[in-house]
Amino acid sequence: MIGLIFDMDGVIVHNNEYHYLAWQKLAKKYNVKITRKYYREKMNGRTLMELMEIIFDGELDKSQALSVGLEKEAIYRELYAEHREATKGLIPFLELAKSKNIPLVVGTSAPKENVVFTLDGLDLRKYFVGVVDDSMVTKGKPEPEVYLKCAEMIKREPQKCIVFEDALSGIKAGQRAGAKVIALATSHGREELSADLIIDDFSQLKWEQVEALLGV
């Protein structure tokens, strides 16, 4: 039996521009520099605490890092709230998978507050068996921990799962977990991505392609 694993940011929602804008507001307040290139290549896909370590070069203690990190996420939610919507073609694809009794799970580097904001805000939680968020892993992407835990949650071998990702670090995490990876070109150009299949959004994905990847 197969399983499908979904990253959240950049996959379930096409929201990375709003994360970047939130980081820019935070950077201005705390006098740090975050270029778009640095964000795309070094930050996207990592856990919040890992990001705090990277951006502030270890100068914040754990409590300060958490506080500043949650401040950034609150800025993001405020910026994105009125633009929040599911990625094109996602809901019909989830409906199709559910009709075939395929278990679906979310594996994200985002904190719980953002999971609630996204999945409950868009009434998408009903499609998923569960969520593995940043509080449930010790090592963020590109380490495979999040996707190994997702596979375990739906009682599937990673080799029988497809991971849907947009971030370079997330694609590596899926590959290291042993899963097939379908990359969405929402955060990077197609030429930057290396995966089993590359799509712009879920409207381009046919169920026959899913079965072909997993040899069903």
Coordinates of N, CA, C and O in Angstrom, one line a residue, residues 55-154:
I55 N 20.3 33.0 11.4 CA 20.2 34.4 11.2 C 20.9 35.2 12.2 O 21.6 36.2 11.9
F56 N 20.8 34.8 13.5 CA 21.5 35.6 14.5 C 22.8 35.0 15.0 O 23.3 35.5 16.0
D57 N 23.3 34.1 14.2 CA 24.6 33.5 14.5 C 24.8 33.1 15.9 O 25.9 33.3 16.5
G58 N 23.8 32.5 16.5 CA 23.9 31.9 17.8 C 24.0 32.9 18.9 O 24.3 32.5 20.1
E59 N 23.7 34.2 18.6 CA 23.8 35.2 19.7 C 22.6 35.3 20.6 O 22.6 35.9 21.7
L60 N 21.5 34.6 20.2 CA 20.3 34.6 21.1 C 20.2 33.4 21.9 O 20.5 32.3 21.4
D61 N 19.8 33.5 23.2 CA 19.6 32.2 23.9 C 18.3 31.6 23.4 O 17.5 32.2 22.6
K62 N 18.0 30.4 23.9 CA 16.8 29.7 23.4 C 15.5 30.4 23.6 O 14.7 30.5 22.7
S63 N 15.4 31.0 24.7 CA 14.1 31.8 25.0 C 14.0 33.0 24.1 O 12.9 33.2 23.5
Q64 N 15.1 33.7 23.9 CA 15.0 34.9 23.0 C 14.7 34.5 21.6 O 14.0 35.1 20.9
A65 N 15.4 33.4 21.1 CA 15.3 32.9 19.8 C 13.8 32.5 19.5 O 13.3 32.8 18.5
L66 N 13.2 31.8 20.5 CA 11.8 31.4 20.3 C 10.9 32.6 20.2 O 10.0 32.6 19.4
S67 N 11.1 33.6 21.1 CA 10.3 34.7 21.1 C 10.4 35.5 19.8 O 9.3 35.9 19.2
V68 N 11.6 35.7 19.2 CA 11.8 36.4 18.0 C 11.2 35.6 16.8 O 10.6 36.1 15.9
G69 N 11.4 34.3 16.9 CA 10.9 33.4 15.8 C 9.4 33.4 15.8 O 8.8 33.5 14.7
L70 N 8.7 33.4 16.9 CA 7.3 33.4 16.9 C 6.7 34.8 16.5 O 5.7 34.9 15.9
E71 N 7.5 35.8 16.8 CA 7.2 37.2 16.3 C 7.1 37.2 14.8 O 6.2 37.7 14.2
K72 N 8.1 36.6 14.2 CA 8.2 36.5 12.7 C 7.0 35.8 12.2 O 6.3 36.2 11.2
E73 N 6.6 34.7 12.8 CA 5.5 33.9 12.3 C 4.2 34.6 12.4 O 3.3 34.5 11.6
A74 N 4.1 35.4 13.5 CA 2.8 36.2 13.7 C 2.8 37.3 12.6 O 1.7 37.5 12.0
I75 N 3.9 37.9 12.2 CA 3.9 38.8 11.1 C 3.5 38.1 9.8 O 2.7 38.7 9.0
Y76 N 4.0 36.9 9.6 CA 3.7 36.2 8.4 C 2.2 35.9 8.3 O 1.5 36.2 7.3
R77 N 1.6 35.5 9.4 CA 0.1 35.2 9.4 C -0.7 36.4 9.1 O -1.7 36.4 8.4
E78 N -0.3 37.5 9.7 CA -1.0 38.8 9.4 C -0.9 39.2 7.9 O -1.9 39.6 7.3
L79 N 0.3 39.0 7.4 CA 0.5 39.4 5.9 C -0.3 38.5 5.0 O -0.9 38.9 4.0
Y80 N -0.4 37.2 5.3 CA -0.9 36.2 4.4 C -2.4 35.9 4.6 O -3.1 35.4 3.7
A81 N -3.0 36.3 5.7 CA -4.3 35.9 6.1 C -5.3 36.2 5.0 O -6.1 35.3 4.7
E82 N -5.4 37.3 4.4 CA -6.4 37.6 3.4 C -6.1 37.1 2.0 O -6.9 37.1 1.1
H83 N -4.9 36.5 1.9 CA -4.5 35.9 0.6 C -4.5 34.4 0.7 O -4.2 33.7 -0.3
R84 N -4.8 33.8 1.8 CA -4.7 32.4 2.1 C -5.6 31.6 1.2 O -6.8 31.8 1.1
E85 N -5.0 30.6 0.4 CA -5.8 29.7 -0.4 C -5.0 28.5 -0.8 O -3.7 28.6 -0.8
A86 N -5.7 27.4 -1.0 CA -5.0 26.2 -1.4 C -4.3 26.3 -2.8 O -4.8 27.0 -3.7
T87 N -3.2 25.6 -2.9 CA -2.5 25.6 -4.2 C -3.5 25.0 -5.3 O -4.3 24.1 -5.1
K88 N -3.3 25.6 -6.5 CA -4.2 25.2 -7.6 C -4.2 23.7 -7.8 O -3.2 23.1 -7.9
G89 N -5.4 23.1 -7.9 CA -5.6 21.7 -8.1 C -5.4 20.8 -6.9 O -5.6 19.6 -7.0
L90 N -5.0 21.4 -5.7 CA -4.8 20.5 -4.6 C -6.0 19.8 -4.1 O -6.0 18.6 -3.9
I91 N -7.1 20.6 -3.9 CA -8.3 19.9 -3.3 C -8.9 18.8 -4.1 O -9.2 17.7 -3.6
P92 N -9.0 19.0 -5.4 CA -9.4 17.8 -6.3 C -8.5 16.6 -6.2 O -9.0 15.5 -6.1
F93 N -7.2 16.9 -6.0 CA -6.2 15.8 -5.9 C -6.4 15.1 -4.6 O -6.4 13.9 -4.5
L94 N -6.6 15.9 -3.5 CA -6.8 15.3 -2.2 C -8.1 14.4 -2.2 O -8.2 13.4 -1.6
E95 N -9.1 15.0 -2.8 CA -10.4 14.2 -2.9 C -10.2 12.9 -3.6 O -10.8 11.9 -3.2
L96 N -9.5 12.9 -4.7 CA -9.2 11.7 -5.5 C -8.5 10.7 -4.6 O -8.8 9.5 -4.6
A97 N -7.4 11.1 -4.0 CA -6.6 10.2 -3.2 C -7.5 9.6 -2.0 O -7.4 8.4 -1.7
K98 N -8.3 10.5 -1.4 CA -9.1 10.0 -0.3 C -10.1 9.0 -0.8 O -10.4 8.0 -0.1
S99 N -10.7 9.2 -2.0 CA -11.6 8.2 -2.6 C -11.0 6.9 -2.8 O -11.7 5.9 -2.9
K100 N -9.7 6.9 -3.0 CA -8.9 5.6 -3.2 C -8.4 5.0 -1.9 O -7.6 4.1 -1.9
N101 N -8.8 5.6 -0.8 CA -8.4 5.2 0.6 C -6.8 5.2 0.8 O -6.3 4.4 1.4
I102 N -6.2 6.2 0.1 CA -4.8 6.4 0.3 C -4.5 7.3 1.5 O -5.1 8.4 1.6
P103 N -3.7 6.9 2.5 CA -3.5 7.7 3.6 C -2.6 8.9 3.3 O -1.6 8.8 2.6
L104 N -3.0 10.1 3.8 CA -2.3 11.3 3.5 C -1.8 11.9 4.8 O -2.5 11.9 5.8
V105 N -0.6 12.5 4.8 CA -0.1 13.1 6.1 C 0.7 14.4 5.7 O 1.3 14.5 4.6
V106 N 0.8 15.3 6.6 CA 1.6 16.5 6.4 C 2.9 16.5 7.2 O 2.9 16.1 8.4
G107 N 4.0 16.8 6.5 CA 5.3 16.9 7.2 C 5.8 18.3 7.0 O 6.2 18.6 5.8
T108 N 5.9 19.1 8.0 CA 6.3 20.5 7.8 C 7.3 21.0 8.8 O 7.3 20.5 10.0
S109 N 8.1 21.9 8.5 CA 9.0 22.6 9.4 C 8.4 23.7 10.1 O 9.0 24.4 11.0
A110 N 7.1 24.0 9.8 CA 6.4 25.1 10.4 C 6.0 24.8 11.9 O 5.8 23.6 12.2
P111 N 5.8 25.8 12.7 CA 5.3 25.6 14.1 C 3.8 25.3 14.0 O 3.1 25.6 13.0
K112 N 3.3 24.8 15.2 CA 1.9 24.5 15.3 C 0.9 25.6 14.9 O -0.1 25.4 14.3
E113 N 1.3 26.8 15.3 CA 0.4 28.0 15.1 C 0.1 28.1 13.6 O -1.0 28.5 13.1
N114 N 1.2 27.9 12.8 CA 1.0 28.0 11.3 C 0.2 26.8 10.7 O -0.5 27.0 9.7
V115 N 0.4 25.7 11.3 CA -0.4 24.5 10.9 C -1.9 24.8 11.1 O -2.7 24.5 10.2
V116 N -2.2 25.3 12.3 CA -3.6 25.6 12.5 C -4.1 26.7 11.6 O -5.2 26.5 11.0
F117 N -3.3 27.7 11.4 CA -3.6 28.8 10.5 C -3.9 28.3 9.1 O -4.9 28.8 8.4
T118 N -3.1 27.3 8.6 CA -3.3 26.9 7.2 C -4.3 25.8 7.1 O -5.3 25.9 6.3
L119 N -4.1 24.7 7.8 CA -5.0 23.5 7.6 C -6.4 23.8 8.1 O -7.4 23.4 7.4
D120 N -6.5 24.4 9.3 CA -7.9 24.6 9.8 C -8.5 25.9 9.2 O -9.7 25.9 8.9
G121 N -7.6 26.9 8.9 CA -8.1 28.1 8.2 C -8.7 27.8 6.8 O -9.6 28.5 6.4
L122 N -8.2 26.7 6.2 CA -8.7 26.4 4.8 C -9.5 25.1 4.8 O -9.9 24.6 3.8
D123 N -9.8 24.6 6.0 CA -10.6 23.4 6.2 C -10.0 22.2 5.4 O -10.7 21.4 4.7
L124 N -8.7 22.0 5.6 CA -8.0 20.9 4.9 C -7.6 19.8 5.8 O -7.3 18.7 5.3
R125 N -7.7 20.0 7.1 CA -7.2 19.0 8.0 C -8.0 17.6 7.9 O -7.4 16.6 8.1
K126 N -9.2 17.7 7.4 CA -10.1 16.5 7.3 C -9.5 15.5 6.3 O -9.9 14.3 6.3
Y127 N -8.6 16.0 5.4 CA -8.0 15.1 4.4 C -6.8 14.3 4.9 O -6.5 13.2 4.3
F128 N -6.3 14.7 6.1 CA -5.0 14.1 6.5 C -5.1 13.2 7.8 O -5.9 13.6 8.7
V129 N -4.4 12.2 7.8 CA -4.3 11.3 9.0 C -3.7 12.1 10.2 O -4.2 11.9 11.3
G130 N -2.8 12.9 9.9 CA -2.1 13.7 11.0 C -1.0 14.6 10.4 O -0.9 14.7 9.2
V131 N -0.3 15.2 11.3 CA 0.7 16.2 11.0 C 2.0 16.0 11.8 O 1.9 15.7 13.0
V132 N 3.1 16.0 11.2 CA 4.4 16.1 11.9 C 4.9 17.5 11.7 O 5.2 17.9 10.5
D133 N 5.0 18.2 12.8 CA 5.4 19.6 12.7 C 6.8 19.8 13.3 O 7.4 18.8 13.8
D134 N 7.3 21.0 13.5 CA 8.6 21.3 13.9 C 8.9 20.9 15.4 O 10.0 20.6 15.8
S135 N 7.8 20.8 16.2 CA 8.0 20.4 17.6 C 8.2 18.9 17.7 O 8.6 18.4 18.8
M136 N 8.0 18.1 16.6 CA 8.1 16.7 16.7 C 9.4 16.1 16.1 O 9.6 14.9 16.1
V137 N 10.3 17.0 15.7 CA 11.6 16.6 15.1 C 12.7 17.3 15.8 O 12.6 18.4 16.3
T138 N 13.9 16.6 15.9 CA 15.1 17.2 16.4 C 16.0 17.8 15.4 O 16.8 18.7 15.6
K139 N 15.9 17.2 14.1 CA 16.7 17.7 13.0 C 15.8 18.1 11.9 O 15.1 17.2 11.4
G140 N 15.9 19.3 11.4 CA 15.1 19.8 10.3 C 15.6 19.3 9.0 O 16.7 18.7 8.9
K141 N 14.9 19.6 7.9 CA 15.3 19.3 6.6 C 16.6 20.0 6.3 O 16.8 21.1 6.8
P142 N 17.6 19.4 5.6 CA 17.5 18.3 4.7 C 17.6 16.9 5.4 O 17.7 15.9 4.7
E143 N 17.7 16.9 6.7 CA 17.7 15.6 7.4 C 16.3 14.9 7.1 O 15.3 15.6 7.1
P144 N 16.3 13.6 7.0 CA 15.0 12.9 6.6 C 14.0 12.7 7.8 O 13.0 12.1 7.5
E145 N 14.4 13.1 9.0 CA 13.6 12.7 10.2 C 12.1 13.0 10.0 O 11.2 12.1 10.3
V146 N 11.7 14.2 9.5 CA 10.3 14.5 9.4 C 9.6 13.6 8.5 O 8.4 13.1 8.8
Y147 N 10.2 13.1 7.4 CA 9.5 12.3 6.5 C 9.5 10.8 6.9 O 8.6 10.1 6.6
L148 N 10.5 10.4 7.6 CA 10.5 9.1 8.2 C 9.4 9.0 9.2 O 8.7 7.9 9.3
K149 N 9.2 10.0 10.0 CA 8.1 10.0 11.0 C 6.7 10.1 10.3 O 5.8 9.5 10.8
C150 N 6.6 10.8 9.2 CA 5.4 10.8 8.5 C 5.0 9.4 8.0 O 3.9 8.9 8.1
A151 N 6.0 8.7 7.4 CA 5.8 7.3 6.9 C 5.3 6.4 8.0 O 4.4 5.6 7.9
E152 N 6.0 6.6 9.2 CA 5.6 5.8 10.3 C 4.2 6.1 10.8 O 3.5 5.2 11.2
M153 N 3.8 7.3 10.7 CA 2.5 7.7 11.2 C 1.4 7.1 10.4 O 0.3 6.7 10.9
I154 N 1.6 6.9 9.1 CA 0.6 6.3 8.2 C 0.9 4.8 8.0 O 0.3 4.2 7.1

